[in-house]
Short mmCIF file of N, CA and C in Angstrom, two decimals:
data_model
loop_
_atom_site.label_atom_id
_atom_site.label_comp_id
_atom_site.label_asym_id
_atom_site.label_seq_id
_atom_site.Cartn_x
_atom_site.Cartn_y
_atom_site.Cartn_z
N MET A 1 -13.70 17.24 -18.93
CA MET A 1 -13.63 17.57 -17.52
C MET A 1 -12.23 17.20 -17.01
N HIS A 2 -11.66 18.05 -16.21
CA HIS A 2 -10.35 17.81 -15.60
C HIS A 2 -10.48 16.64 -14.62
N ILE A 3 -9.43 15.84 -14.50
CA ILE A 3 -9.49 14.64 -13.68
C ILE A 3 -9.79 14.95 -12.20
N LEU A 4 -9.26 16.05 -11.67
CA LEU A 4 -9.52 16.39 -10.28
C LEU A 4 -10.96 16.86 -10.08
N ASP A 5 -11.52 17.54 -11.08
CA ASP A 5 -12.92 17.91 -11.02
C ASP A 5 -13.81 16.67 -11.08
N ALA A 6 -13.42 15.71 -11.91
CA ALA A 6 -14.17 14.46 -12.02
C ALA A 6 -14.18 13.73 -10.68
N ALA A 7 -13.03 13.67 -10.02
CA ALA A 7 -12.94 13.01 -8.72
C ALA A 7 -13.83 13.70 -7.69
N TYR A 8 -13.79 15.02 -7.68
CA TYR A 8 -14.64 15.78 -6.76
C TYR A 8 -16.11 15.43 -6.97
N HIS A 9 -16.53 15.40 -8.22
CA HIS A 9 -17.94 15.13 -8.51
C HIS A 9 -18.33 13.69 -8.24
N VAL A 10 -17.44 12.74 -8.48
CA VAL A 10 -17.73 11.34 -8.15
C VAL A 10 -17.97 11.22 -6.65
N ILE A 11 -17.14 11.85 -5.86
CA ILE A 11 -17.27 11.78 -4.40
C ILE A 11 -18.52 12.50 -3.92
N HIS A 12 -18.75 13.71 -4.39
CA HIS A 12 -19.84 14.51 -3.85
C HIS A 12 -21.20 14.22 -4.47
N ASP A 13 -21.23 13.55 -5.62
CA ASP A 13 -22.51 13.14 -6.20
C ASP A 13 -23.00 11.81 -5.64
N TYR A 14 -22.13 11.11 -4.93
CA TYR A 14 -22.51 9.84 -4.31
C TYR A 14 -23.51 10.15 -3.18
N PRO A 15 -24.56 9.34 -3.03
CA PRO A 15 -25.51 9.60 -1.95
C PRO A 15 -24.82 9.65 -0.58
N GLY A 16 -24.93 10.75 0.09
CA GLY A 16 -24.26 10.95 1.37
C GLY A 16 -22.89 11.59 1.25
N GLY A 17 -22.40 11.74 0.02
CA GLY A 17 -21.14 12.42 -0.24
C GLY A 17 -19.93 11.74 0.37
N ALA A 18 -18.94 12.54 0.70
CA ALA A 18 -17.65 12.04 1.21
C ALA A 18 -17.83 11.27 2.51
N ASP A 19 -18.73 11.71 3.39
CA ASP A 19 -18.91 11.04 4.68
C ASP A 19 -19.43 9.62 4.51
N SER A 20 -20.27 9.40 3.52
CA SER A 20 -20.82 8.07 3.27
C SER A 20 -19.84 7.17 2.52
N LEU A 21 -19.10 7.73 1.61
CA LEU A 21 -18.20 6.96 0.75
C LEU A 21 -16.86 6.65 1.42
N ALA A 22 -16.39 7.54 2.26
CA ALA A 22 -15.05 7.41 2.86
C ALA A 22 -14.80 6.09 3.57
N PRO A 23 -15.70 5.63 4.44
CA PRO A 23 -15.41 4.36 5.13
C PRO A 23 -15.25 3.18 4.17
N ARG A 24 -15.87 3.25 3.03
CA ARG A 24 -15.80 2.16 2.05
C ARG A 24 -14.43 2.10 1.36
N VAL A 25 -13.69 3.19 1.42
CA VAL A 25 -12.34 3.20 0.84
C VAL A 25 -11.26 3.32 1.91
N GLY A 26 -11.65 3.12 3.17
CA GLY A 26 -10.69 3.10 4.26
C GLY A 26 -10.19 4.46 4.69
N LYS A 27 -11.02 5.49 4.58
CA LYS A 27 -10.63 6.84 4.98
C LYS A 27 -11.72 7.45 5.85
N THR A 28 -11.40 8.55 6.49
CA THR A 28 -12.43 9.30 7.20
C THR A 28 -13.09 10.26 6.21
N GLY A 29 -14.28 10.70 6.55
CA GLY A 29 -14.97 11.65 5.69
C GLY A 29 -14.18 12.93 5.51
N THR A 30 -13.55 13.39 6.56
CA THR A 30 -12.76 14.62 6.50
C THR A 30 -11.58 14.46 5.56
N THR A 31 -10.89 13.33 5.66
CA THR A 31 -9.73 13.09 4.80
C THR A 31 -10.14 13.04 3.33
N LEU A 32 -11.19 12.26 3.02
CA LEU A 32 -11.63 12.15 1.64
C LEU A 32 -12.12 13.50 1.11
N ASN A 33 -12.79 14.25 1.96
CA ASN A 33 -13.25 15.58 1.56
C ASN A 33 -12.07 16.50 1.26
N HIS A 34 -11.02 16.44 2.08
CA HIS A 34 -9.82 17.26 1.84
C HIS A 34 -9.15 16.85 0.54
N GLU A 35 -9.09 15.53 0.28
CA GLU A 35 -8.48 15.06 -0.96
C GLU A 35 -9.29 15.52 -2.17
N ALA A 36 -10.62 15.48 -2.05
CA ALA A 36 -11.49 15.90 -3.16
C ALA A 36 -11.38 17.39 -3.42
N ARG A 37 -11.21 18.17 -2.36
CA ARG A 37 -11.15 19.63 -2.50
C ARG A 37 -9.72 20.13 -2.66
N ARG A 38 -8.74 19.22 -2.59
CA ARG A 38 -7.32 19.58 -2.71
C ARG A 38 -6.92 20.59 -1.62
N THR A 39 -7.37 20.29 -0.39
CA THR A 39 -7.08 21.14 0.75
C THR A 39 -5.68 20.86 1.27
N GLY A 40 -4.88 21.89 1.41
CA GLY A 40 -3.52 21.74 1.93
C GLY A 40 -2.70 20.81 1.07
N GLN A 41 -2.09 19.83 1.71
CA GLN A 41 -1.23 18.87 1.01
C GLN A 41 -1.97 17.58 0.66
N ALA A 42 -3.28 17.52 0.92
CA ALA A 42 -4.05 16.29 0.67
C ALA A 42 -4.11 16.00 -0.82
N LYS A 43 -3.87 14.74 -1.17
CA LYS A 43 -3.89 14.32 -2.57
C LYS A 43 -4.66 13.00 -2.68
N LEU A 44 -5.46 12.89 -3.71
CA LEU A 44 -6.20 11.66 -3.97
C LEU A 44 -5.29 10.72 -4.75
N GLY A 45 -5.03 9.54 -4.19
CA GLY A 45 -4.13 8.58 -4.82
C GLY A 45 -4.83 7.73 -5.88
N LEU A 46 -4.03 7.08 -6.70
CA LEU A 46 -4.56 6.23 -7.77
C LEU A 46 -5.37 5.06 -7.23
N GLU A 47 -4.88 4.40 -6.18
CA GLU A 47 -5.62 3.27 -5.62
C GLU A 47 -6.98 3.71 -5.08
N THR A 48 -7.02 4.87 -4.45
CA THR A 48 -8.29 5.39 -3.96
C THR A 48 -9.21 5.72 -5.11
N ALA A 49 -8.67 6.30 -6.18
CA ALA A 49 -9.49 6.63 -7.35
C ALA A 49 -10.10 5.38 -7.96
N VAL A 50 -9.33 4.29 -8.02
CA VAL A 50 -9.86 3.03 -8.54
C VAL A 50 -10.96 2.51 -7.64
N LYS A 51 -10.74 2.55 -6.33
CA LYS A 51 -11.76 2.10 -5.38
C LYS A 51 -13.04 2.91 -5.52
N LEU A 52 -12.89 4.23 -5.64
CA LEU A 52 -14.06 5.10 -5.78
C LEU A 52 -14.85 4.75 -7.03
N SER A 53 -14.16 4.56 -8.13
CA SER A 53 -14.82 4.24 -9.39
C SER A 53 -15.52 2.89 -9.31
N ALA A 54 -14.85 1.91 -8.72
CA ALA A 54 -15.43 0.57 -8.62
C ALA A 54 -16.64 0.55 -7.68
N LEU A 55 -16.54 1.25 -6.56
CA LEU A 55 -17.64 1.25 -5.59
C LEU A 55 -18.86 2.01 -6.08
N THR A 56 -18.62 3.11 -6.76
CA THR A 56 -19.74 3.95 -7.18
C THR A 56 -20.29 3.56 -8.55
N GLY A 57 -19.47 2.88 -9.34
CA GLY A 57 -19.86 2.58 -10.72
C GLY A 57 -19.79 3.81 -11.61
N ASP A 58 -19.21 4.87 -11.09
CA ASP A 58 -19.10 6.15 -11.80
C ASP A 58 -17.72 6.20 -12.46
N LEU A 59 -17.69 6.26 -13.77
CA LEU A 59 -16.43 6.19 -14.51
C LEU A 59 -15.86 7.54 -14.91
N ARG A 60 -16.34 8.62 -14.32
CA ARG A 60 -15.85 9.95 -14.72
C ARG A 60 -14.37 10.14 -14.48
N ILE A 61 -13.81 9.57 -13.41
CA ILE A 61 -12.37 9.69 -13.16
C ILE A 61 -11.61 8.97 -14.27
N LEU A 62 -12.02 7.75 -14.57
CA LEU A 62 -11.38 6.96 -15.62
C LEU A 62 -11.50 7.66 -16.97
N GLU A 63 -12.67 8.18 -17.28
CA GLU A 63 -12.89 8.85 -18.56
C GLU A 63 -12.06 10.13 -18.67
N ALA A 64 -11.94 10.88 -17.58
CA ALA A 64 -11.11 12.10 -17.59
C ALA A 64 -9.64 11.74 -17.75
N PHE A 65 -9.21 10.66 -17.10
CA PHE A 65 -7.83 10.19 -17.24
C PHE A 65 -7.57 9.80 -18.69
N ALA A 66 -8.47 9.01 -19.26
CA ALA A 66 -8.31 8.57 -20.65
C ALA A 66 -8.27 9.76 -21.60
N LEU A 67 -9.16 10.71 -21.41
CA LEU A 67 -9.21 11.89 -22.27
C LEU A 67 -7.91 12.70 -22.18
N ALA A 68 -7.36 12.81 -20.99
CA ALA A 68 -6.09 13.53 -20.81
C ALA A 68 -4.95 12.85 -21.57
N CYS A 69 -5.11 11.55 -21.84
CA CYS A 69 -4.10 10.78 -22.58
C CYS A 69 -4.51 10.55 -24.03
N ASP A 70 -5.51 11.32 -24.49
CA ASP A 70 -6.02 11.18 -25.85
C ASP A 70 -6.49 9.75 -26.15
N CYS A 71 -7.17 9.16 -25.19
CA CYS A 71 -7.71 7.81 -25.34
C CYS A 71 -9.19 7.82 -24.97
N MET A 72 -9.82 6.65 -25.10
CA MET A 72 -11.21 6.53 -24.69
C MET A 72 -11.40 5.23 -23.94
N VAL A 73 -12.48 5.15 -23.20
CA VAL A 73 -12.78 3.97 -22.39
C VAL A 73 -13.77 3.11 -23.14
N VAL A 74 -13.45 1.83 -23.28
CA VAL A 74 -14.35 0.87 -23.91
C VAL A 74 -14.56 -0.26 -22.91
N PRO A 75 -15.80 -0.46 -22.43
CA PRO A 75 -16.04 -1.54 -21.47
C PRO A 75 -15.78 -2.91 -22.08
N LEU A 76 -15.22 -3.80 -21.29
CA LEU A 76 -14.97 -5.16 -21.73
C LEU A 76 -16.23 -6.00 -21.55
N PRO A 77 -16.54 -6.85 -22.51
CA PRO A 77 -17.68 -7.75 -22.32
C PRO A 77 -17.37 -8.76 -21.23
N GLY A 78 -18.34 -9.02 -20.38
CA GLY A 78 -18.14 -9.99 -19.31
C GLY A 78 -17.23 -9.50 -18.20
N ALA A 79 -17.05 -8.20 -18.09
CA ALA A 79 -16.13 -7.65 -17.09
C ALA A 79 -16.62 -7.89 -15.68
N HIS A 80 -17.87 -8.29 -15.52
CA HIS A 80 -18.40 -8.53 -14.18
C HIS A 80 -17.92 -9.85 -13.60
N LEU A 81 -17.27 -10.69 -14.40
CA LEU A 81 -16.75 -11.97 -13.93
C LEU A 81 -15.34 -11.79 -13.38
N PRO A 82 -14.95 -12.61 -12.39
CA PRO A 82 -13.54 -12.58 -11.96
C PRO A 82 -12.65 -12.94 -13.14
N ALA A 83 -11.42 -12.46 -13.13
CA ALA A 83 -10.51 -12.60 -14.26
C ALA A 83 -10.34 -14.05 -14.72
N ASP A 84 -10.19 -15.00 -13.79
CA ASP A 84 -9.98 -16.38 -14.20
C ASP A 84 -11.22 -16.97 -14.86
N ARG A 85 -12.41 -16.54 -14.43
CA ARG A 85 -13.64 -17.03 -15.05
C ARG A 85 -13.85 -16.40 -16.42
N GLN A 86 -13.35 -15.18 -16.61
CA GLN A 86 -13.45 -14.54 -17.93
C GLN A 86 -12.68 -15.35 -18.96
N VAL A 87 -11.48 -15.76 -18.60
CA VAL A 87 -10.65 -16.52 -19.53
C VAL A 87 -11.31 -17.85 -19.84
N MET A 88 -11.79 -18.53 -18.83
CA MET A 88 -12.41 -19.83 -19.04
C MET A 88 -13.70 -19.70 -19.85
N ALA A 89 -14.50 -18.68 -19.58
CA ALA A 89 -15.74 -18.47 -20.33
C ALA A 89 -15.43 -18.18 -21.80
N GLY A 90 -14.42 -17.38 -22.05
CA GLY A 90 -14.03 -17.07 -23.43
C GLY A 90 -13.51 -18.30 -24.16
N LEU A 91 -12.71 -19.11 -23.47
CA LEU A 91 -12.18 -20.33 -24.06
C LEU A 91 -13.30 -21.32 -24.36
N ALA A 92 -14.23 -21.47 -23.43
CA ALA A 92 -15.35 -22.38 -23.63
C ALA A 92 -16.20 -21.93 -24.81
N SER A 93 -16.44 -20.64 -24.91
CA SER A 93 -17.23 -20.12 -26.03
C SER A 93 -16.53 -20.38 -27.36
N MET A 94 -15.24 -20.14 -27.40
CA MET A 94 -14.49 -20.35 -28.63
C MET A 94 -14.50 -21.83 -29.04
N LEU A 95 -14.30 -22.72 -28.08
CA LEU A 95 -14.27 -24.15 -28.38
C LEU A 95 -15.65 -24.64 -28.83
N THR A 96 -16.69 -24.13 -28.22
CA THR A 96 -18.05 -24.49 -28.64
C THR A 96 -18.30 -24.06 -30.07
N GLU A 97 -17.89 -22.85 -30.40
CA GLU A 97 -18.07 -22.35 -31.76
C GLU A 97 -17.29 -23.19 -32.76
N GLN A 98 -16.05 -23.55 -32.40
CA GLN A 98 -15.25 -24.38 -33.30
C GLN A 98 -15.86 -25.77 -33.48
N ALA A 99 -16.43 -26.31 -32.42
CA ALA A 99 -17.06 -27.63 -32.49
C ALA A 99 -18.24 -27.62 -33.44
N HIS A 100 -18.97 -26.52 -33.50
CA HIS A 100 -20.12 -26.41 -34.40
C HIS A 100 -19.68 -26.39 -35.86
N VAL A 101 -18.47 -25.89 -36.12
CA VAL A 101 -17.96 -25.83 -37.49
C VAL A 101 -17.53 -27.20 -37.90
#
């Protein structure tokens, strides 16, 4: 799927569509709808695409981006933790395992 098609579907497949999702990313429904439909000079920015993906949990934009770069998306374990807690949790796990040895 083309990245712009993926963005359109992420926005419009969300319950309530662009009007419901737009306030969550700091835009009006009309603006987000224009960006999704590529109306006039409207363009969907990278920061907005990240916000859309994070808010909806829909990774189609990310997957289309990766595919366009001949890559794939692999979820990180423990990605639901804040970054500093991920590092500490990984370090604690490693030290515990070493202590058992």
